[in-house]
Short mmCIF file of N, CA and C in Angstrom, two decimals:
data_model
loop_
_atom_site.label_atom_id
_atom_site.label_comp_id
_atom_site.label_asym_id
_atom_site.label_seq_id
_atom_site.Cartn_x
_atom_site.Cartn_y
_atom_site.Cartn_z
N MET I 1 8.87 -12.01 -19.93
CA MET I 1 8.46 -12.51 -18.64
C MET I 1 7.04 -13.06 -18.75
N THR I 2 6.78 -14.15 -18.13
CA THR I 2 5.47 -14.76 -18.14
C THR I 2 4.51 -13.95 -17.29
N LYS I 3 3.31 -13.75 -17.80
CA LYS I 3 2.30 -13.05 -17.05
C LYS I 3 1.97 -13.89 -15.80
N GLN I 4 1.93 -13.25 -14.64
CA GLN I 4 1.70 -13.93 -13.38
C GLN I 4 0.22 -14.18 -13.14
N ILE I 5 -0.07 -15.31 -12.48
CA ILE I 5 -1.43 -15.57 -12.02
C ILE I 5 -1.74 -14.53 -10.95
N ARG I 6 -2.83 -13.84 -11.10
CA ARG I 6 -3.11 -12.77 -10.16
C ARG I 6 -3.98 -13.26 -8.97
N ASP I 7 -3.85 -12.49 -7.89
CA ASP I 7 -4.68 -12.73 -6.72
C ASP I 7 -6.13 -12.33 -7.06
N ILE I 8 -7.05 -12.72 -6.21
CA ILE I 8 -8.47 -12.52 -6.41
C ILE I 8 -9.05 -11.73 -5.24
N LEU I 9 -9.93 -10.77 -5.56
CA LEU I 9 -10.64 -10.01 -4.54
C LEU I 9 -12.14 -10.09 -4.85
N ILE I 10 -12.91 -10.40 -3.83
CA ILE I 10 -14.39 -10.34 -3.92
C ILE I 10 -14.83 -9.06 -3.28
N PHE I 11 -15.53 -8.23 -4.07
CA PHE I 11 -16.04 -6.95 -3.55
C PHE I 11 -17.46 -6.74 -4.10
N ASP I 12 -18.38 -6.47 -3.21
CA ASP I 12 -19.81 -6.30 -3.58
C ASP I 12 -20.30 -7.45 -4.44
N GLY I 13 -19.91 -8.68 -4.11
CA GLY I 13 -20.40 -9.84 -4.80
C GLY I 13 -19.75 -10.10 -6.15
N GLU I 14 -18.82 -9.27 -6.54
CA GLU I 14 -18.12 -9.45 -7.82
C GLU I 14 -16.69 -9.93 -7.56
N SER I 15 -16.17 -10.75 -8.43
CA SER I 15 -14.81 -11.26 -8.35
C SER I 15 -13.90 -10.50 -9.29
N TYR I 16 -12.78 -10.04 -8.78
CA TYR I 16 -11.81 -9.26 -9.56
C TYR I 16 -10.41 -9.90 -9.44
N HIS I 17 -9.71 -9.96 -10.57
CA HIS I 17 -8.28 -10.34 -10.56
C HIS I 17 -7.54 -9.03 -10.34
N ILE I 18 -6.73 -9.00 -9.28
CA ILE I 18 -6.08 -7.76 -8.89
C ILE I 18 -4.57 -7.83 -9.15
N ASN I 19 -3.96 -6.65 -9.37
CA ASN I 19 -2.54 -6.61 -9.62
C ASN I 19 -1.74 -6.36 -8.32
N GLU I 20 -2.41 -6.03 -7.25
CA GLU I 20 -1.75 -5.77 -5.98
C GLU I 20 -1.46 -7.09 -5.27
N TYR I 21 -0.27 -7.28 -4.78
CA TYR I 21 0.06 -8.47 -4.01
C TYR I 21 0.00 -8.14 -2.53
N ILE I 22 -1.18 -8.26 -1.98
CA ILE I 22 -1.48 -7.83 -0.61
C ILE I 22 -0.63 -8.55 0.42
N LEU I 23 -0.31 -9.80 0.20
CA LEU I 23 0.42 -10.62 1.16
C LEU I 23 1.94 -10.35 1.20
N GLU I 24 2.46 -9.60 0.20
CA GLU I 24 3.90 -9.36 0.15
C GLU I 24 4.38 -8.67 1.40
N THR I 25 3.71 -7.63 1.83
CA THR I 25 4.12 -6.92 3.05
C THR I 25 4.06 -7.82 4.29
N PHE I 26 2.98 -8.61 4.37
CA PHE I 26 2.84 -9.53 5.47
C PHE I 26 4.02 -10.48 5.52
N PHE I 27 4.38 -11.07 4.36
CA PHE I 27 5.45 -12.01 4.34
C PHE I 27 6.84 -11.36 4.58
N LYS I 28 7.01 -10.10 4.22
CA LYS I 28 8.24 -9.39 4.55
C LYS I 28 8.38 -9.25 6.04
N GLU I 29 7.26 -9.00 6.75
CA GLU I 29 7.26 -8.86 8.17
C GLU I 29 7.31 -10.21 8.89
N ASN I 30 6.92 -11.29 8.20
CA ASN I 30 6.87 -12.66 8.77
C ASN I 30 7.53 -13.63 7.80
N PRO I 31 8.84 -13.49 7.59
CA PRO I 31 9.47 -14.30 6.56
C PRO I 31 9.44 -15.81 6.83
N LYS I 32 9.36 -16.18 8.08
CA LYS I 32 9.31 -17.63 8.40
C LYS I 32 8.03 -18.31 7.91
N LEU I 33 6.97 -17.49 7.73
CA LEU I 33 5.70 -18.05 7.25
C LEU I 33 5.66 -18.20 5.71
N ASN I 34 6.61 -17.58 5.02
CA ASN I 34 6.61 -17.67 3.55
C ASN I 34 7.56 -18.76 3.11
N LYS I 35 7.07 -19.96 3.05
CA LYS I 35 7.88 -21.12 2.65
C LYS I 35 7.47 -21.63 1.30
N PHE I 36 6.81 -20.76 0.52
CA PHE I 36 6.22 -21.18 -0.74
C PHE I 36 7.16 -20.92 -1.91
N HIS I 37 7.40 -21.96 -2.64
CA HIS I 37 8.26 -21.86 -3.84
C HIS I 37 7.53 -22.53 -4.99
N SER I 38 7.72 -21.99 -6.14
CA SER I 38 7.03 -22.56 -7.32
C SER I 38 8.03 -22.61 -8.47
N SER I 39 7.99 -23.72 -9.13
CA SER I 39 8.81 -23.86 -10.35
C SER I 39 8.01 -23.43 -11.56
N ASN I 40 6.77 -22.99 -11.32
CA ASN I 40 5.93 -22.53 -12.41
C ASN I 40 6.21 -21.03 -12.66
N THR I 41 6.58 -20.73 -13.90
CA THR I 41 6.93 -19.35 -14.22
C THR I 41 5.75 -18.40 -14.14
N ALA I 42 4.52 -18.91 -14.14
CA ALA I 42 3.35 -18.07 -14.02
C ALA I 42 2.99 -17.77 -12.57
N LEU I 43 3.78 -18.29 -11.61
CA LEU I 43 3.49 -18.06 -10.20
C LEU I 43 4.81 -18.00 -9.41
N THR I 44 5.65 -17.04 -9.77
CA THR I 44 6.98 -16.98 -9.16
C THR I 44 6.89 -16.67 -7.64
N ARG I 45 5.84 -16.02 -7.18
CA ARG I 45 5.75 -15.73 -5.73
C ARG I 45 5.35 -16.96 -4.94
N GLY I 46 4.88 -18.01 -5.62
CA GLY I 46 4.62 -19.30 -4.98
C GLY I 46 3.24 -19.53 -4.47
N TYR I 47 2.33 -18.54 -4.51
CA TYR I 47 1.02 -18.68 -3.97
C TYR I 47 0.03 -17.79 -4.71
N ILE I 48 -1.25 -18.11 -4.55
CA ILE I 48 -2.34 -17.27 -5.03
C ILE I 48 -3.15 -16.87 -3.82
N GLY I 49 -3.33 -15.60 -3.61
CA GLY I 49 -4.12 -15.10 -2.48
C GLY I 49 -5.53 -14.80 -2.92
N SER I 50 -6.50 -15.09 -2.04
CA SER I 50 -7.89 -14.73 -2.27
C SER I 50 -8.34 -13.87 -1.11
N PHE I 51 -9.07 -12.81 -1.41
CA PHE I 51 -9.45 -11.82 -0.41
C PHE I 51 -10.92 -11.43 -0.61
N SER I 52 -11.47 -10.82 0.42
CA SER I 52 -12.83 -10.26 0.29
C SER I 52 -12.91 -9.04 1.20
N VAL I 53 -13.90 -8.23 0.88
CA VAL I 53 -14.22 -7.09 1.78
C VAL I 53 -15.51 -7.48 2.45
N GLU I 54 -15.42 -7.68 3.77
CA GLU I 54 -16.58 -8.06 4.58
C GLU I 54 -16.65 -7.18 5.81
N ASN I 55 -17.84 -6.62 6.09
CA ASN I 55 -18.04 -5.75 7.24
C ASN I 55 -16.98 -4.66 7.32
N GLU I 56 -16.69 -4.06 6.16
CA GLU I 56 -15.73 -2.94 6.06
C GLU I 56 -14.29 -3.32 6.40
N LYS I 57 -13.97 -4.61 6.28
CA LYS I 57 -12.61 -5.07 6.55
C LYS I 57 -12.12 -5.88 5.33
N LEU I 58 -10.84 -5.72 5.02
CA LEU I 58 -10.19 -6.54 3.99
C LEU I 58 -9.73 -7.82 4.68
N LYS I 59 -10.17 -8.95 4.16
CA LYS I 59 -9.83 -10.24 4.79
C LYS I 59 -9.23 -11.16 3.77
N VAL I 60 -8.26 -11.95 4.26
CA VAL I 60 -7.71 -13.02 3.45
C VAL I 60 -8.62 -14.22 3.62
N THR I 61 -9.07 -14.80 2.49
CA THR I 61 -9.97 -15.93 2.56
C THR I 61 -9.34 -17.22 2.17
N ASP I 62 -8.21 -17.15 1.46
CA ASP I 62 -7.50 -18.38 1.10
C ASP I 62 -6.10 -18.06 0.58
N ILE I 63 -5.21 -18.99 0.75
CA ILE I 63 -3.89 -18.96 0.11
C ILE I 63 -3.71 -20.32 -0.50
N ARG I 64 -3.50 -20.38 -1.78
CA ARG I 64 -3.36 -21.65 -2.46
C ARG I 64 -1.99 -21.76 -3.12
N ILE I 65 -1.45 -22.96 -3.06
CA ILE I 65 -0.15 -23.23 -3.68
C ILE I 65 -0.31 -24.49 -4.57
N PHE I 66 0.64 -24.69 -5.49
CA PHE I 66 0.63 -25.88 -6.29
C PHE I 66 0.97 -27.04 -5.40
N ASP I 67 0.19 -28.11 -5.48
CA ASP I 67 0.42 -29.34 -4.73
C ASP I 67 1.53 -30.10 -5.37
N ARG I 68 2.65 -30.24 -4.67
CA ARG I 68 3.81 -30.96 -5.23
C ARG I 68 3.59 -32.47 -5.33
N ASN I 69 2.55 -32.95 -4.67
CA ASN I 69 2.28 -34.39 -4.68
C ASN I 69 1.44 -34.84 -5.86
N THR I 70 1.12 -33.93 -6.76
CA THR I 70 0.35 -34.31 -7.95
C THR I 70 1.10 -33.94 -9.20
N VAL I 71 0.83 -34.66 -10.27
CA VAL I 71 1.44 -34.37 -11.56
C VAL I 71 0.75 -33.17 -12.20
N ASN I 72 -0.58 -33.08 -11.98
CA ASN I 72 -1.36 -32.00 -12.54
C ASN I 72 -1.02 -30.72 -11.78
N LEU I 73 -1.44 -29.60 -12.32
CA LEU I 73 -1.22 -28.32 -11.65
C LEU I 73 -2.40 -28.06 -10.72
N LYS I 74 -2.53 -28.91 -9.71
CA LYS I 74 -3.60 -28.83 -8.78
C LYS I 74 -3.20 -27.88 -7.61
N LEU I 75 -4.11 -27.08 -7.17
CA LEU I 75 -3.84 -26.15 -6.09
C LEU I 75 -4.42 -26.70 -4.77
N LYS I 76 -3.69 -26.40 -3.66
CA LYS I 76 -4.21 -26.79 -2.36
C LYS I 76 -4.14 -25.59 -1.42
N SER I 77 -5.04 -25.51 -0.47
CA SER I 77 -5.12 -24.39 0.45
C SER I 77 -4.08 -24.58 1.58
N VAL I 78 -3.42 -23.48 1.94
CA VAL I 78 -2.49 -23.46 3.06
C VAL I 78 -2.85 -22.32 4.02
N LEU I 79 -4.06 -21.81 3.92
CA LEU I 79 -4.47 -20.65 4.73
C LEU I 79 -4.29 -20.91 6.21
N LYS I 80 -4.75 -22.02 6.68
CA LYS I 80 -4.69 -22.31 8.14
C LYS I 80 -3.24 -22.49 8.61
N ASN I 81 -2.33 -22.93 7.73
CA ASN I 81 -0.91 -23.04 8.10
C ASN I 81 -0.30 -21.67 8.36
N VAL I 82 -0.78 -20.66 7.68
CA VAL I 82 -0.21 -19.31 7.74
C VAL I 82 -0.93 -18.48 8.80
N PHE I 83 -2.27 -18.48 8.76
CA PHE I 83 -3.04 -17.52 9.52
C PHE I 83 -3.79 -18.08 10.75
N LYS I 84 -3.86 -19.37 10.90
CA LYS I 84 -4.63 -19.98 11.97
C LYS I 84 -6.04 -19.39 11.96
N ASP I 85 -6.38 -18.52 12.92
CA ASP I 85 -7.72 -17.92 12.99
C ASP I 85 -7.78 -16.49 12.52
N ARG I 86 -6.66 -15.86 12.31
CA ARG I 86 -6.61 -14.45 11.88
C ARG I 86 -6.96 -14.34 10.41
N THR I 87 -7.81 -13.34 10.06
CA THR I 87 -8.15 -13.18 8.67
C THR I 87 -8.06 -11.71 8.20
N VAL I 88 -8.18 -10.74 9.11
CA VAL I 88 -8.14 -9.32 8.72
C VAL I 88 -6.76 -8.95 8.28
N CYS I 89 -6.66 -8.26 7.17
CA CYS I 89 -5.36 -7.86 6.60
C CYS I 89 -4.96 -6.49 7.21
N ASP I 90 -4.70 -6.48 8.52
CA ASP I 90 -4.43 -5.21 9.24
C ASP I 90 -3.07 -4.65 8.90
N TRP I 91 -2.23 -5.30 8.17
CA TRP I 91 -0.94 -4.80 7.74
C TRP I 91 -1.04 -4.02 6.45
N PHE I 92 -2.22 -4.12 5.78
CA PHE I 92 -2.31 -3.49 4.47
C PHE I 92 -3.01 -2.14 4.47
N SER I 93 -2.31 -1.13 3.92
CA SER I 93 -2.85 0.18 3.69
C SER I 93 -2.52 0.56 2.30
N GLY I 94 -3.49 1.12 1.58
CA GLY I 94 -3.21 1.53 0.19
C GLY I 94 -4.43 1.34 -0.67
N PHE I 95 -4.19 1.32 -1.98
CA PHE I 95 -5.24 1.22 -2.96
C PHE I 95 -5.18 -0.10 -3.70
N ILE I 96 -6.33 -0.61 -4.06
CA ILE I 96 -6.43 -1.79 -4.90
C ILE I 96 -7.31 -1.42 -6.08
N ARG I 97 -6.78 -1.64 -7.27
CA ARG I 97 -7.57 -1.38 -8.50
C ARG I 97 -8.44 -2.57 -8.78
N ILE I 98 -9.69 -2.32 -9.09
CA ILE I 98 -10.61 -3.39 -9.41
C ILE I 98 -11.27 -3.20 -10.79
N ASP I 99 -10.62 -2.46 -11.66
CA ASP I 99 -11.24 -2.15 -12.98
C ASP I 99 -10.70 -3.06 -14.06
N ASN I 100 -9.96 -4.11 -13.71
CA ASN I 100 -9.37 -5.03 -14.69
C ASN I 100 -8.59 -4.28 -15.78
N TYR I 101 -7.84 -3.29 -15.34
CA TYR I 101 -6.98 -2.46 -16.16
C TYR I 101 -5.94 -3.31 -16.86
N ASN I 102 -5.74 -3.02 -18.12
CA ASN I 102 -4.71 -3.69 -18.92
C ASN I 102 -3.74 -2.61 -19.43
N GLU I 103 -2.51 -2.59 -18.89
CA GLU I 103 -1.60 -1.54 -19.26
C GLU I 103 -1.25 -1.52 -20.73
N TYR I 104 -1.57 -2.59 -21.46
CA TYR I 104 -1.21 -2.65 -22.86
C TYR I 104 -2.38 -2.16 -23.79
N GLN I 105 -3.53 -1.88 -23.15
CA GLN I 105 -4.66 -1.35 -23.94
C GLN I 105 -4.37 0.10 -24.31
N ASN I 106 -5.00 0.54 -25.34
CA ASN I 106 -4.96 1.95 -25.64
C ASN I 106 -5.67 2.70 -24.53
N LYS I 107 -5.08 3.78 -24.08
CA LYS I 107 -5.70 4.55 -22.99
C LYS I 107 -6.79 5.45 -23.57
N LYS I 108 -8.00 5.17 -23.19
CA LYS I 108 -9.12 5.95 -23.66
C LYS I 108 -9.58 6.87 -22.57
N GLU I 109 -9.88 8.10 -22.95
CA GLU I 109 -10.28 9.09 -21.91
C GLU I 109 -11.60 8.73 -21.24
N ASP I 110 -12.42 7.91 -21.87
CA ASP I 110 -13.71 7.56 -21.27
C ASP I 110 -13.66 6.24 -20.45
N GLN I 111 -12.51 5.64 -20.34
CA GLN I 111 -12.38 4.43 -19.54
C GLN I 111 -12.60 4.80 -18.07
N LYS I 112 -13.23 3.91 -17.33
CA LYS I 112 -13.44 4.09 -15.89
C LYS I 112 -12.42 3.27 -15.13
N HIS I 113 -11.85 3.87 -14.12
CA HIS I 113 -10.86 3.20 -13.29
C HIS I 113 -11.34 3.30 -11.83
N THR I 114 -11.41 2.17 -11.16
CA THR I 114 -11.96 2.11 -9.84
C THR I 114 -10.88 1.64 -8.86
N LEU I 115 -10.75 2.40 -7.76
CA LEU I 115 -9.79 2.13 -6.72
C LEU I 115 -10.55 1.94 -5.40
N LEU I 116 -10.14 0.95 -4.67
CA LEU I 116 -10.63 0.75 -3.30
C LEU I 116 -9.52 1.18 -2.36
N GLU I 117 -9.86 1.96 -1.37
CA GLU I 117 -8.85 2.47 -0.42
C GLU I 117 -9.01 1.78 0.90
N PHE I 118 -7.84 1.38 1.49
CA PHE I 118 -7.81 0.68 2.77
C PHE I 118 -6.77 1.34 3.68
N TYR I 119 -7.04 1.31 4.98
CA TYR I 119 -6.06 1.77 5.97
C TYR I 119 -6.05 0.70 7.04
N LYS I 120 -4.90 0.04 7.19
CA LYS I 120 -4.70 -1.02 8.18
C LYS I 120 -5.85 -2.04 8.11
N GLY I 121 -6.20 -2.42 6.90
CA GLY I 121 -7.22 -3.42 6.67
C GLY I 121 -8.64 -2.94 6.69
N ASN I 122 -8.85 -1.67 7.08
CA ASN I 122 -10.18 -1.11 7.15
C ASN I 122 -10.54 -0.48 5.81
N TYR I 123 -11.71 -0.81 5.29
CA TYR I 123 -12.16 -0.26 4.00
C TYR I 123 -12.56 1.20 4.21
N ILE I 124 -11.91 2.12 3.46
CA ILE I 124 -12.15 3.54 3.59
C ILE I 124 -13.22 3.98 2.54
N GLY I 125 -13.08 3.51 1.32
CA GLY I 125 -14.05 3.89 0.32
C GLY I 125 -13.61 3.51 -1.06
N LYS I 126 -14.49 3.80 -2.02
CA LYS I 126 -14.28 3.47 -3.42
C LYS I 126 -14.22 4.77 -4.20
N ARG I 127 -13.28 4.86 -5.11
CA ARG I 127 -13.11 6.04 -5.96
C ARG I 127 -13.13 5.56 -7.44
N THR I 128 -13.90 6.29 -8.24
CA THR I 128 -13.95 5.95 -9.67
C THR I 128 -13.48 7.18 -10.44
N PHE I 129 -12.59 6.96 -11.38
CA PHE I 129 -12.00 8.04 -12.17
C PHE I 129 -12.11 7.73 -13.65
N ASN I 130 -12.12 8.79 -14.45
CA ASN I 130 -11.85 8.60 -15.87
C ASN I 130 -10.33 8.64 -15.98
N TYR I 131 -9.84 8.37 -17.17
CA TYR I 131 -8.39 8.27 -17.37
C TYR I 131 -7.65 9.56 -16.94
N ILE I 132 -8.15 10.70 -17.36
CA ILE I 132 -7.47 11.97 -17.06
C ILE I 132 -7.51 12.28 -15.56
N ASP I 133 -8.65 12.02 -14.93
CA ASP I 133 -8.72 12.27 -13.49
C ASP I 133 -7.83 11.30 -12.71
N LEU I 134 -7.71 10.07 -13.19
CA LEU I 134 -6.78 9.10 -12.55
C LEU I 134 -5.36 9.63 -12.62
N GLN I 135 -4.96 10.18 -13.74
CA GLN I 135 -3.60 10.70 -13.85
C GLN I 135 -3.38 11.87 -12.91
N SER I 136 -4.39 12.73 -12.77
CA SER I 136 -4.29 13.84 -11.82
C SER I 136 -4.20 13.32 -10.39
N PHE I 137 -4.99 12.31 -10.04
CA PHE I 137 -4.93 11.71 -8.72
C PHE I 137 -3.57 11.14 -8.42
N LYS I 138 -3.02 10.42 -9.42
CA LYS I 138 -1.68 9.83 -9.25
C LYS I 138 -0.62 10.91 -9.07
N ALA I 139 -0.76 12.04 -9.79
CA ALA I 139 0.16 13.15 -9.64
C ALA I 139 0.11 13.71 -8.24
N LEU I 140 -1.08 13.86 -7.68
CA LEU I 140 -1.22 14.38 -6.33
C LEU I 140 -0.63 13.39 -5.32
N GLN I 141 -0.87 12.10 -5.55
CA GLN I 141 -0.31 11.10 -4.65
C GLN I 141 1.21 11.11 -4.73
N PHE I 142 1.74 11.31 -5.92
CA PHE I 142 3.18 11.33 -6.13
C PHE I 142 3.80 12.55 -5.40
N LYS I 143 3.12 13.68 -5.47
CA LYS I 143 3.59 14.87 -4.79
C LYS I 143 3.68 14.63 -3.28
N GLN I 144 2.68 13.98 -2.70
CA GLN I 144 2.68 13.67 -1.29
C GLN I 144 3.76 12.61 -0.98
N PHE I 145 3.87 11.61 -1.82
CA PHE I 145 4.83 10.54 -1.62
C PHE I 145 6.26 11.06 -1.62
N LYS I 146 6.53 12.08 -2.40
CA LYS I 146 7.87 12.62 -2.50
C LYS I 146 8.37 13.20 -1.18
N THR I 147 7.47 13.42 -0.20
CA THR I 147 7.87 13.98 1.08
C THR I 147 8.28 12.87 2.08
N THR I 148 8.21 11.62 1.68
CA THR I 148 8.44 10.53 2.61
C THR I 148 9.86 9.95 2.49
N GLU I 149 10.28 9.29 3.54
CA GLU I 149 11.58 8.62 3.54
C GLU I 149 11.59 7.46 2.57
N GLU I 150 10.45 6.77 2.43
CA GLU I 150 10.35 5.63 1.51
C GLU I 150 10.65 6.08 0.09
N TYR I 151 10.11 7.26 -0.29
CA TYR I 151 10.38 7.82 -1.62
C TYR I 151 11.87 8.07 -1.81
N LYS I 152 12.50 8.68 -0.82
CA LYS I 152 13.91 9.00 -0.93
C LYS I 152 14.78 7.76 -1.16
N LYS I 153 14.44 6.69 -0.42
CA LYS I 153 15.16 5.41 -0.56
C LYS I 153 14.90 4.78 -1.95
N LEU I 154 13.66 4.79 -2.39
CA LEU I 154 13.35 4.27 -3.72
C LEU I 154 14.06 5.03 -4.80
N LYS I 155 13.98 6.36 -4.71
CA LYS I 155 14.62 7.19 -5.74
C LYS I 155 16.13 6.95 -5.80
N GLU I 156 16.72 6.86 -4.65
CA GLU I 156 18.19 6.59 -4.59
C GLU I 156 18.53 5.28 -5.25
N ASN I 157 17.78 4.24 -4.90
CA ASN I 157 18.03 2.89 -5.49
C ASN I 157 17.77 2.87 -6.99
N PHE I 158 16.65 3.46 -7.41
CA PHE I 158 16.33 3.47 -8.84
C PHE I 158 17.30 4.33 -9.64
N THR I 159 17.76 5.42 -9.03
CA THR I 159 18.72 6.27 -9.70
C THR I 159 20.05 5.54 -9.95
N LYS I 160 20.48 4.77 -8.93
CA LYS I 160 21.71 3.95 -9.07
C LYS I 160 21.52 2.92 -10.23
N THR I 161 20.35 2.29 -10.24
CA THR I 161 20.10 1.27 -11.25
C THR I 161 19.93 1.85 -12.65
N LEU I 162 19.15 2.92 -12.74
CA LEU I 162 18.79 3.50 -14.04
C LEU I 162 19.77 4.56 -14.52
N GLY I 163 20.53 5.11 -13.58
CA GLY I 163 21.52 6.12 -13.95
C GLY I 163 20.98 7.53 -14.15
N SER I 164 19.70 7.74 -13.80
CA SER I 164 19.13 9.07 -14.03
C SER I 164 18.00 9.30 -13.00
N GLU I 165 18.05 10.48 -12.36
CA GLU I 165 17.01 10.86 -11.40
C GLU I 165 15.66 11.00 -12.12
N TYR I 166 15.70 11.50 -13.35
CA TYR I 166 14.47 11.68 -14.12
C TYR I 166 13.82 10.30 -14.40
N GLN I 167 14.63 9.34 -14.83
CA GLN I 167 14.09 8.01 -15.07
C GLN I 167 13.57 7.37 -13.82
N ALA I 168 14.24 7.59 -12.68
CA ALA I 168 13.77 7.06 -11.40
C ALA I 168 12.41 7.64 -11.05
N ASP I 169 12.28 8.95 -11.16
CA ASP I 169 11.01 9.62 -10.86
C ASP I 169 9.90 9.14 -11.80
N THR I 170 10.23 8.99 -13.06
CA THR I 170 9.25 8.53 -14.06
C THR I 170 8.77 7.11 -13.72
N LEU I 171 9.65 6.23 -13.36
CA LEU I 171 9.30 4.88 -12.97
C LEU I 171 8.43 4.87 -11.72
N ILE I 172 8.77 5.65 -10.71
CA ILE I 172 8.01 5.69 -9.48
C ILE I 172 6.62 6.28 -9.76
N LEU I 173 6.54 7.35 -10.53
CA LEU I 173 5.26 7.95 -10.85
C LEU I 173 4.38 6.98 -11.61
N LYS I 174 4.96 6.28 -12.58
CA LYS I 174 4.17 5.30 -13.40
C LYS I 174 3.54 4.25 -12.46
N ASN I 175 4.23 3.86 -11.40
CA ASN I 175 3.76 2.83 -10.49
C ASN I 175 3.34 3.33 -9.16
N ILE I 176 2.95 4.61 -9.07
CA ILE I 176 2.73 5.25 -7.77
C ILE I 176 1.73 4.54 -6.86
N LEU I 177 0.68 3.98 -7.44
CA LEU I 177 -0.30 3.32 -6.58
C LEU I 177 0.25 2.09 -5.87
N LYS I 178 1.31 1.49 -6.44
CA LYS I 178 1.93 0.35 -5.80
C LYS I 178 2.83 0.73 -4.64
N PHE I 179 3.30 1.99 -4.64
CA PHE I 179 4.22 2.45 -3.62
C PHE I 179 3.53 3.09 -2.43
N ILE I 180 2.25 3.36 -2.54
CA ILE I 180 1.54 4.09 -1.49
C ILE I 180 0.87 3.16 -0.53
#
């Protein structure tokens, strides 16, 4: 699979490529607004989102798509078509990693991992972990997540697909920050 072009987040004046697709939940709730299609295998979702944290709020600052009217891979903004004047991502609650983590790197115990926490678009705070503490944090999050209906549905679906409850739990735990 081709590595996807990642969304961008500006936080404390720094630009980060993030693995979280913040707009996915918004587009699930507003499917008529997601008319973006891409024939580019590096952008299967059809758009690149840009975000910033301003005044303790997570805001969408741009949505860019490939311009079909050009031969080059030129991007054009469609933010106003989707959001008009709204910019706060009040549909988003969860964590965004900003440590430029690469899952294919060797995991070093002294690596720093930084998570930003949001609740309904409001910035809650920043947490920095070493590798071992991050794994402990994820385990605690997983324990809490297992009490939800969303977990039960995910586990049921993954168990059907993978054929094993253990494999389903392992997959969910590995990706726990994406499910919370």
